[in-house]
Coordinates of C-alpha atoms in Angstrom, one line a residue:
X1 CA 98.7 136.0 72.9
X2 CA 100.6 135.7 69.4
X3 CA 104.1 136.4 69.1
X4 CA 103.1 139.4 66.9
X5 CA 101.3 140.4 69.7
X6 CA 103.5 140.2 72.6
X7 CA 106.6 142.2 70.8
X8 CA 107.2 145.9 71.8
X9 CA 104.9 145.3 75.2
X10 CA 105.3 144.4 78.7
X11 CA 104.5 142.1 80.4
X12 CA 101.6 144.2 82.8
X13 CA 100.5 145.4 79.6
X14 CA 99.6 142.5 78.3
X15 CA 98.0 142.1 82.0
X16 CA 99.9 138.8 82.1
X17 CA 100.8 139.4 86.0
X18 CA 98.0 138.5 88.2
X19 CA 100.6 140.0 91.4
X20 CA 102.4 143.7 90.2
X21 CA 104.5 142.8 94.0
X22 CA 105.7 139.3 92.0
X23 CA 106.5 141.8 89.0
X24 CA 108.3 144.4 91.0
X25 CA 110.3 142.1 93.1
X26 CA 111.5 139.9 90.0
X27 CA 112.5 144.0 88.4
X28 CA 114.1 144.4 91.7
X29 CA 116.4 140.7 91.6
X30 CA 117.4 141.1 88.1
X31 CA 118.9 144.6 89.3
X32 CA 120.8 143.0 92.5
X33 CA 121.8 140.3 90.0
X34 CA 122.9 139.1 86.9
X35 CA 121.2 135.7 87.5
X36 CA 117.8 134.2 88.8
X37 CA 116.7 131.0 89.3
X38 CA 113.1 129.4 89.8
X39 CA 111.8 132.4 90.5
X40 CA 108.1 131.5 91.6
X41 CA 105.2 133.3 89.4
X42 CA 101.4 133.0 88.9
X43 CA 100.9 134.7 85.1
X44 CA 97.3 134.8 83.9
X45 CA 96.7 134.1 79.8
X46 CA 94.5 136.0 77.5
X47 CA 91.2 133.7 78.4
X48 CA 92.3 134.7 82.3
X49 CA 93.2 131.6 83.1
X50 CA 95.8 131.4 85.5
X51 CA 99.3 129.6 85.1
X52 CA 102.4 129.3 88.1
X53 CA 105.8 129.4 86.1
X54 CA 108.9 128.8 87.6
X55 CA 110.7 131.6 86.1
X56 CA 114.7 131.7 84.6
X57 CA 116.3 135.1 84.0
X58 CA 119.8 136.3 82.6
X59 CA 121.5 139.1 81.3
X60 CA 122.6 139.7 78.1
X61 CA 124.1 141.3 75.6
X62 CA 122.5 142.4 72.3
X63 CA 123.6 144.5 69.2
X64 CA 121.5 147.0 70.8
X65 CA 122.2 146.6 74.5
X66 CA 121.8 144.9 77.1
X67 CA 118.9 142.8 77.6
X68 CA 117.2 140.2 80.1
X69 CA 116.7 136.4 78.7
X70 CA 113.6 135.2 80.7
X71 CA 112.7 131.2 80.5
X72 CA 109.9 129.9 81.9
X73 CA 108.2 126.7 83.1
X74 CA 105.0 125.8 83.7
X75 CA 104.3 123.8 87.0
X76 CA 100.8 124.6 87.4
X77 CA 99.9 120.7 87.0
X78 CA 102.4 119.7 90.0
X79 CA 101.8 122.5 92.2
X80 CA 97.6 121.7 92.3
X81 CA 98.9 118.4 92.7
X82 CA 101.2 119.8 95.7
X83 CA 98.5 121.1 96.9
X84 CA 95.8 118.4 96.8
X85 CA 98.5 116.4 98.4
X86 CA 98.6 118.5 101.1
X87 CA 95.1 118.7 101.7
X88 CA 94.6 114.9 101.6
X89 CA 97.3 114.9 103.9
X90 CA 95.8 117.2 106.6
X91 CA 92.6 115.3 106.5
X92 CA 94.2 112.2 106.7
X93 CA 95.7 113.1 110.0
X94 CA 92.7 114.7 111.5
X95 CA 90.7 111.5 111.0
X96 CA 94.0 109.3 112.5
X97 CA 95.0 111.9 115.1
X98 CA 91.5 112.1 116.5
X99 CA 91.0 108.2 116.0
X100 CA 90.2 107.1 119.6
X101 CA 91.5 103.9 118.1
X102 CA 95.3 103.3 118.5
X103 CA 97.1 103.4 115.1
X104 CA 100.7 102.6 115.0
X105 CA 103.6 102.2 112.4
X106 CA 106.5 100.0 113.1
X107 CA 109.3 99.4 110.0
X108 CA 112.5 97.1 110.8
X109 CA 110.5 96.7 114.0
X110 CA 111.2 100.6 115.5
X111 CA 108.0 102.7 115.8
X112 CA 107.8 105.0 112.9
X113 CA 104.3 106.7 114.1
X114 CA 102.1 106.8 116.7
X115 CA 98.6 108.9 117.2
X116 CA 97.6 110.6 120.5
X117 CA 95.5 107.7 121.3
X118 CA 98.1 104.7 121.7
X119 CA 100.2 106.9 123.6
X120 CA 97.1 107.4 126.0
X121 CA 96.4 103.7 126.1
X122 CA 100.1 102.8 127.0
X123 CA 100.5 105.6 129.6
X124 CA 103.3 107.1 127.7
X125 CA 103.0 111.8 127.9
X126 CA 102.7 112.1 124.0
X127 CA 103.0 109.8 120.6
X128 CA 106.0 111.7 119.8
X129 CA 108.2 109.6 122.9
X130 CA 107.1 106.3 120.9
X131 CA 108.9 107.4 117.6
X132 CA 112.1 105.4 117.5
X133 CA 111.7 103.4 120.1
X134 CA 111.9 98.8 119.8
X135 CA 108.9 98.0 119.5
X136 CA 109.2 94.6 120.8
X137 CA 110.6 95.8 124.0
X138 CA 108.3 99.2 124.4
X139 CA 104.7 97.2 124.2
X140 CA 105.5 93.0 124.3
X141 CA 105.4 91.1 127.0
X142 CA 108.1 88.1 126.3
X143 CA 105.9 85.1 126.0
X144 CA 103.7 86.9 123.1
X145 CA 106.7 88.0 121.2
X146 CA 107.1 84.6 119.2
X147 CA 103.8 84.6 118.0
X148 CA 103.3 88.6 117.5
X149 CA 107.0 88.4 116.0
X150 CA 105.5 85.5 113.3
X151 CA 102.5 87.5 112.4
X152 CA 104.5 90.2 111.0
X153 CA 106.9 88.1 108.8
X154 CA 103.7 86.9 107.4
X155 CA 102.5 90.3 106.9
X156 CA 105.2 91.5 105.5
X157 CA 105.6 88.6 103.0
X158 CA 102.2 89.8 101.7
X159 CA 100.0 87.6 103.5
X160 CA 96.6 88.9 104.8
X161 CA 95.3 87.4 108.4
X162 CA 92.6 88.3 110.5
X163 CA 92.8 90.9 113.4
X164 CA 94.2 88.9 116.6
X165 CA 91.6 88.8 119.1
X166 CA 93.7 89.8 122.7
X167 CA 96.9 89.6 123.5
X168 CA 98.4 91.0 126.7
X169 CA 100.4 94.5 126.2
X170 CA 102.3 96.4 128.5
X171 CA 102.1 100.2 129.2
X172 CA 104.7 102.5 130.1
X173 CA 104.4 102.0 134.0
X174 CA 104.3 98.5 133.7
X175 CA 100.3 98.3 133.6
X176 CA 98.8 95.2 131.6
X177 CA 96.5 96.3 129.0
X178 CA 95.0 93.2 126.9
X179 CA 94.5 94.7 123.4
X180 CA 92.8 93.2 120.4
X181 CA 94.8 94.5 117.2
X182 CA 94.7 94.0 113.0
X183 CA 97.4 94.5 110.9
X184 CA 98.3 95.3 107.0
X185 CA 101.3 95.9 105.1
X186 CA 102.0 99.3 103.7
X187 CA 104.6 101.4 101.9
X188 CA 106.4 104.0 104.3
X189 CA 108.7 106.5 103.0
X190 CA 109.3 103.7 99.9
X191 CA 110.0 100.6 102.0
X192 CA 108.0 98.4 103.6
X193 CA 106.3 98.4 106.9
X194 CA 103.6 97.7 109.2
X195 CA 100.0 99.5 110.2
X196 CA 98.5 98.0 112.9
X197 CA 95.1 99.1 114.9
X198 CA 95.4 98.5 118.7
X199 CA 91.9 98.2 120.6
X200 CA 91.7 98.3 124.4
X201 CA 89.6 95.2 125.2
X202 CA 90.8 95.1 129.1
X203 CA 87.4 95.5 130.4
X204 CA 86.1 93.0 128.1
X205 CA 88.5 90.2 129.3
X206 CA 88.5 90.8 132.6
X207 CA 84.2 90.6 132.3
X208 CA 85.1 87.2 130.5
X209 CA 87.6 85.9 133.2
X210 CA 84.8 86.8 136.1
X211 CA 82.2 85.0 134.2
X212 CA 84.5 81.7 134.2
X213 CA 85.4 81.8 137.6
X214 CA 81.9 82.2 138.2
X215 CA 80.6 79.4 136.2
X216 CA 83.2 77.5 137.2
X217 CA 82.6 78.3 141.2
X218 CA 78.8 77.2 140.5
X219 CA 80.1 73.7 138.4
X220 CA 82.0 73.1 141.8
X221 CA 78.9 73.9 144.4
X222 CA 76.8 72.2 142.4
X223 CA 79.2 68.7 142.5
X224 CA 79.7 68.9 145.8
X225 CA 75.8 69.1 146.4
X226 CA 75.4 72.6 148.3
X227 CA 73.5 74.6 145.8
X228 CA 70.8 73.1 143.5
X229 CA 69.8 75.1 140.6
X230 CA 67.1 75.0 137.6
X231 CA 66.7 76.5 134.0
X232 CA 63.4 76.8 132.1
X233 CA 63.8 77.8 128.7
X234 CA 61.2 80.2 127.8
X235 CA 61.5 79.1 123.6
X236 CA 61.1 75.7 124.3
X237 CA 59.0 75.4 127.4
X238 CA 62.0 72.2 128.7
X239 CA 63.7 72.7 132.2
X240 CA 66.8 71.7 133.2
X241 CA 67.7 70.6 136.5
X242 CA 71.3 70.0 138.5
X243 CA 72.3 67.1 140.3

């Protein structure tokens, strides 16, 4: 709309209000008051496109009376962006909230975050009784804090390292849970911090202890001469025989 245009019209005239409520409550303000401030509005242009102004209004005084002194600001680009961040937001914590995977956030070494499922593997009621807490003294058993406690210096002085295959954890009730866990640096709330993804492997490494004791059970039979025992390799058609 040209300024030659606009003079001698109002505003729903011109059909620049996309809500008449927006209009009539904005009418209503300025007669309550002398003053508004940021007053939220979506205006529409002469194409139809749509615009949200943060909207300024005054009274004042003219030759010819009084009048109203309206400013406005276009924030159409940061409230989509608002709003996109908002979305990705919400999508980000559906995927991490439903993770079955433990996901945990830990800055100056005090849990900042914790999803549903690492306060199901730790026997705690819900995440939000982790947030705050030591984390050295909530999960760690003492003689895997040096090493665990090294790791994230190293993190956090930028260095990458692969995800730690097992180390014993302890739950809430004092259960032992061995957990396999990787780790990266991030940025939370504009200092640094820690992620790190926790992976119940308990059933794995108690299979791999009952496999050594086994193994080792039949080294010791077989030494001592009480059980005899052969292996044919089907690939290679060559058997093996004990003492």
């Amino acid at each position: 709309v040209t300024r030659e245009e606009a003079i001698g019209q109002t505003g729903w005239e011109l059909g620049v209000w996309c809500d008449l409520e927006q209009r009539n409550q904005l009418v209503w303000r300025m007669r309550q008051e002398d003053r508004i401030q940021d007053f939220e509005a979506r205006v529409r242009g002469r194409g139809g496109k749509e615009f949200e102004l943060l909207l300024s209004a005054q009274v004042i005084d003219l030759p010819s009376g009084p009048a109203v002194l309206v400013q406005g600001l276009d924030v159409t680009e940061r409230k989509n962006f608002e709003r996109r961040l908002r979305e990705n937001e919400a999508r980000f914590r559906s995927v991490v909230e439903g993770s079955l995977q433990g996901i945990l956030i830990h800055q100056d070494n005090r849990i900042c975050y914790a999803n549903p499922a690492m306060a199901r593997m730790f026997d705690y009621d819900s995440a939000q009784e982790l947030l705050g807490r030591p984390l050295w003294e909530t999960f760690v058993l003492p003689e895997n804090r040096p090493e665990l406690e090294e790791r994230t210096q190293r993190l956090l002085n930028g260095e990458s390292l692969p995800p730690h295959p097992g180390w014993r954890a302890v739950g809430k009730r004092g259960r032992t849970i061995w957990v396999a866990t990787s780790a990266s640096r991030i940025e939370w709330q504009g200092r640094p911090a820690i992620v790190a993804f926790y992976l119940d492997v308990s059933e794995q490494k108690r299979a791999e202890q009952a496999l050594r004791e086994s193994e080792a059970f039949l080294r010791l039979s077989q030494s001592v001469g009480q059980v005899g025992s052969w292996q044919w390799d089907l690939n290679t058609n060559q058997v093996r025989w004990s003492e």
